[in-house]
């Protein structure tokens, strides 16, 4: 993952209507221990005045651009970021780019569960 990827996504979410986007800092490893290098994690807390659909669409667009970025960090020479997990309360979903029809249905179900009726 590019070091600036979380900032870039945060900016895109803010441009897309998020009222507030803040990094969430996870605990650092104990002294003498290394953080796992296999999976890089960045967490953003997003407060939105818009709809969940707008946030999901913004994330999808950013993932597509990130995947197509020729940074060379990904396993296939792409930008490296291929998925983002969205958590609301105890419910979560993973947005994957490119996604399958089944994954799209899971995202749509998540949005329906958390959208105002």
PDB file of C-alpha atoms in Angstrom:
ATOM      1  CA  UNK A   1       0.000   0.000   0.000  1.00  0.00           C
ATOM      2  CA  UNK A   2       1.289   3.454  -0.823  1.00  0.00           C
ATOM      3  CA  UNK A   3       2.108   5.469   2.267  1.00  0.00           C
ATOM      4  CA  UNK A   4      -0.231   8.237   1.124  1.00  0.00           C
ATOM      5  CA  UNK A   5      -3.140   5.908   0.268  1.00  0.00           C
ATOM      6  CA  UNK A   6      -5.135   6.546   3.484  1.00  0.00           C
ATOM      7  CA  UNK A   7      -4.744  10.310   3.071  1.00  0.00           C
ATOM      8  CA  UNK A   8      -5.775  10.132  -0.586  1.00  0.00           C
ATOM      9  CA  UNK A   9      -8.876   8.105   0.262  1.00  0.00           C
ATOM     10  CA  UNK A  10      -9.721  10.471   3.121  1.00  0.00           C
ATOM     11  CA  UNK A  11      -9.512  13.437   0.763  1.00  0.00           C
ATOM     12  CA  UNK A  12     -11.722  11.682  -1.783  1.00  0.00           C
ATOM     13  CA  UNK A  13     -14.324  10.891   0.906  1.00  0.00           C
ATOM     14  CA  UNK A  14     -14.274  14.520   2.076  1.00  0.00           C
ATOM     15  CA  UNK A  15     -14.759  15.694  -1.512  1.00  0.00           C
ATOM     16  CA  UNK A  16     -17.631  13.199  -1.801  1.00  0.00           C
ATOM     17  CA  UNK A  17     -19.532  14.768   1.080  1.00  0.00           C
ATOM     18  CA  UNK A  18     -18.135  13.247   4.270  1.00  0.00           C
ATOM     19  CA  UNK A  19     -18.583  15.711   7.111  1.00  0.00           C
ATOM     20  CA  UNK A  20     -15.441  14.472   8.850  1.00  0.00           C
ATOM     21  CA  UNK A  21     -12.688  11.975   8.055  1.00  0.00           C
ATOM     22  CA  UNK A  22     -10.173  11.150  10.763  1.00  0.00           C
ATOM     23  CA  UNK A  23      -7.397   8.568  10.971  1.00  0.00           C
ATOM     24  CA  UNK A  24      -7.826   5.997  13.726  1.00  0.00           C
ATOM     25  CA  UNK A  25      -4.563   4.986  15.325  1.00  0.00           C
ATOM     26  CA  UNK A  26      -4.152   1.336  16.244  1.00  0.00           C
ATOM     27  CA  UNK A  27      -1.900   0.219  19.057  1.00  0.00           C
ATOM     28  CA  UNK A  28       1.753  -0.100  18.170  1.00  0.00           C
ATOM     29  CA  UNK A  29       3.565  -3.411  18.696  1.00  0.00           C
ATOM     30  CA  UNK A  30       5.345  -3.942  22.009  1.00  0.00           C
ATOM     31  CA  UNK A  31       9.028  -2.933  22.093  1.00  0.00           C
ATOM     32  CA  UNK A  32      11.154  -5.597  20.451  1.00  0.00           C
ATOM     33  CA  UNK A  33       8.183  -6.901  18.427  1.00  0.00           C
ATOM     34  CA  UNK A  34       7.534  -6.284  14.775  1.00  0.00           C
ATOM     35  CA  UNK A  35       4.209  -5.414  13.239  1.00  0.00           C
ATOM     36  CA  UNK A  36       2.950  -7.961  10.730  1.00  0.00           C
ATOM     37  CA  UNK A  37       4.180  -6.967   7.294  1.00  0.00           C
ATOM     38  CA  UNK A  38       1.885  -9.209   5.296  1.00  0.00           C
ATOM     39  CA  UNK A  39      -1.196  -7.029   5.643  1.00  0.00           C
ATOM     40  CA  UNK A  40      -1.041  -3.263   5.827  1.00  0.00           C
ATOM     41  CA  UNK A  41      -3.955  -1.611   7.563  1.00  0.00           C
ATOM     42  CA  UNK A  42      -5.116   1.972   7.607  1.00  0.00           C
ATOM     43  CA  UNK A  43      -8.279   2.958   9.434  1.00  0.00           C
ATOM     44  CA  UNK A  44     -10.365   6.055   8.817  1.00  0.00           C
ATOM     45  CA  UNK A  45     -13.399   7.122  10.851  1.00  0.00           C
ATOM     46  CA  UNK A  46     -15.912   8.767   8.538  1.00  0.00           C
ATOM     47  CA  UNK A  47     -18.845  10.907   9.612  1.00  0.00           C
ATOM     48  CA  UNK A  48     -21.146  11.610   6.706  1.00  0.00           C
ATOM     49  CA  UNK A  49     -24.008  13.946   6.110  1.00  0.00           C
ATOM     50  CA  UNK A  50     -24.658  12.113   2.844  1.00  0.00           C
ATOM     51  CA  UNK A  51     -25.795   8.616   2.106  1.00  0.00           C
ATOM     52  CA  UNK A  52     -24.036   5.323   2.564  1.00  0.00           C
ATOM     53  CA  UNK A  53     -24.443   4.807  -1.188  1.00  0.00           C
ATOM     54  CA  UNK A  54     -22.315   7.907  -1.842  1.00  0.00           C
ATOM     55  CA  UNK A  55     -19.590   6.633   0.502  1.00  0.00           C
ATOM     56  CA  UNK A  56     -19.610   3.174  -1.120  1.00  0.00           C
ATOM     57  CA  UNK A  57     -19.494   4.697  -4.620  1.00  0.00           C
ATOM     58  CA  UNK A  58     -16.584   6.938  -3.582  1.00  0.00           C
ATOM     59  CA  UNK A  59     -14.681   3.959  -2.152  1.00  0.00           C
ATOM     60  CA  UNK A  60     -15.322   1.897  -5.301  1.00  0.00           C
ATOM     61  CA  UNK A  61     -14.065   4.691  -7.548  1.00  0.00           C
ATOM     62  CA  UNK A  62     -10.975   5.212  -5.417  1.00  0.00           C
ATOM     63  CA  UNK A  63     -10.220   1.472  -5.342  1.00  0.00           C
ATOM     64  CA  UNK A  64     -10.477   1.295  -9.131  1.00  0.00           C
ATOM     65  CA  UNK A  65      -8.068   4.214  -9.522  1.00  0.00           C
ATOM     66  CA  UNK A  66      -5.719   2.804  -6.873  1.00  0.00           C
ATOM     67  CA  UNK A  67      -5.706  -0.604  -8.524  1.00  0.00           C
ATOM     68  CA  UNK A  68      -4.888   0.949 -11.885  1.00  0.00           C
ATOM     69  CA  UNK A  69      -2.126   3.160 -10.473  1.00  0.00           C
ATOM     70  CA  UNK A  70       1.254   2.009 -11.804  1.00  0.00           C
ATOM     71  CA  UNK A  71       3.027   2.244  -8.446  1.00  0.00           C
ATOM     72  CA  UNK A  72       4.320  -1.288  -8.639  1.00  0.00           C
ATOM     73  CA  UNK A  73       3.579  -2.062  -4.980  1.00  0.00           C
ATOM     74  CA  UNK A  74       0.869  -4.633  -5.643  1.00  0.00           C
ATOM     75  CA  UNK A  75       1.515  -8.279  -6.463  1.00  0.00           C
ATOM     76  CA  UNK A  76       0.621  -7.629 -10.091  1.00  0.00           C
ATOM     77  CA  UNK A  77       2.448  -4.294 -10.385  1.00  0.00           C
ATOM     78  CA  UNK A  78      -0.707  -2.326  -9.582  1.00  0.00           C
ATOM     79  CA  UNK A  79      -1.243   0.152  -6.755  1.00  0.00           C
ATOM     80  CA  UNK A  80      -1.782  -2.681  -4.328  1.00  0.00           C
ATOM     81  CA  UNK A  81      -5.017  -1.692  -2.552  1.00  0.00           C
ATOM     82  CA  UNK A  82      -7.762  -4.051  -3.714  1.00  0.00           C
ATOM     83  CA  UNK A  83     -10.245  -4.016  -0.834  1.00  0.00           C
ATOM     84  CA  UNK A  84     -11.626  -1.870   1.953  1.00  0.00           C
ATOM     85  CA  UNK A  85     -13.718  -3.047   4.886  1.00  0.00           C
ATOM     86  CA  UNK A  86     -16.621  -0.829   5.949  1.00  0.00           C
ATOM     87  CA  UNK A  87     -17.875  -1.311   9.518  1.00  0.00           C
ATOM     88  CA  UNK A  88     -21.100   0.047  10.976  1.00  0.00           C
ATOM     89  CA  UNK A  89     -21.729  -1.089  14.539  1.00  0.00           C
ATOM     90  CA  UNK A  90     -21.329  -4.865  14.613  1.00  0.00           C
ATOM     91  CA  UNK A  91     -21.944  -5.237  10.864  1.00  0.00           C
ATOM     92  CA  UNK A  92     -19.202  -5.117   8.279  1.00  0.00           C
ATOM     93  CA  UNK A  93     -18.656  -5.652   4.584  1.00  0.00           C
ATOM     94  CA  UNK A  94     -15.671  -5.745   2.312  1.00  0.00           C
ATOM     95  CA  UNK A  95     -15.634  -3.746  -0.905  1.00  0.00           C
ATOM     96  CA  UNK A  96     -13.392  -5.491  -3.432  1.00  0.00           C
ATOM     97  CA  UNK A  97     -12.271  -4.142  -6.791  1.00  0.00           C
ATOM     98  CA  UNK A  98     -12.757  -5.765  -9.175  1.00  0.00           C
ATOM     99  CA  UNK A  99     -15.771  -7.467  -7.620  1.00  0.00           C
ATOM    100  CA  UNK A 100     -17.886 -10.450  -8.553  1.00  0.00           C
ATOM    101  CA  UNK A 101     -21.672 -10.399  -8.872  1.00  0.00           C
ATOM    102  CA  UNK A 102     -21.960 -12.202  -5.512  1.00  0.00           C
ATOM    103  CA  UNK A 103     -19.781  -9.577  -3.803  1.00  0.00           C
ATOM    104  CA  UNK A 104     -21.903  -6.823  -5.357  1.00  0.00           C
ATOM    105  CA  UNK A 105     -25.041  -8.415  -3.890  1.00  0.00           C
ATOM    106  CA  UNK A 106     -23.418  -8.490  -0.435  1.00  0.00           C
ATOM    107  CA  UNK A 107     -22.573  -4.776  -0.693  1.00  0.00           C
ATOM    108  CA  UNK A 108     -26.127  -3.964  -1.833  1.00  0.00           C
ATOM    109  CA  UNK A 109     -27.576  -5.947   1.100  1.00  0.00           C
ATOM    110  CA  UNK A 110     -25.301  -4.080   3.549  1.00  0.00           C
ATOM    111  CA  UNK A 111     -26.397  -0.720   2.131  1.00  0.00           C
ATOM    112  CA  UNK A 112     -30.085  -1.723   2.394  1.00  0.00           C
ATOM    113  CA  UNK A 113     -29.613  -2.767   6.043  1.00  0.00           C
ATOM    114  CA  UNK A 114     -28.072   0.579   6.971  1.00  0.00           C
ATOM    115  CA  UNK A 115     -30.043   2.996   4.824  1.00  0.00           C
ATOM    116  CA  UNK A 116     -32.966   4.947   6.188  1.00  0.00           C
ATOM    117  CA  UNK A 117     -36.313   3.458   5.179  1.00  0.00           C
TER     118      UNK A 117
END
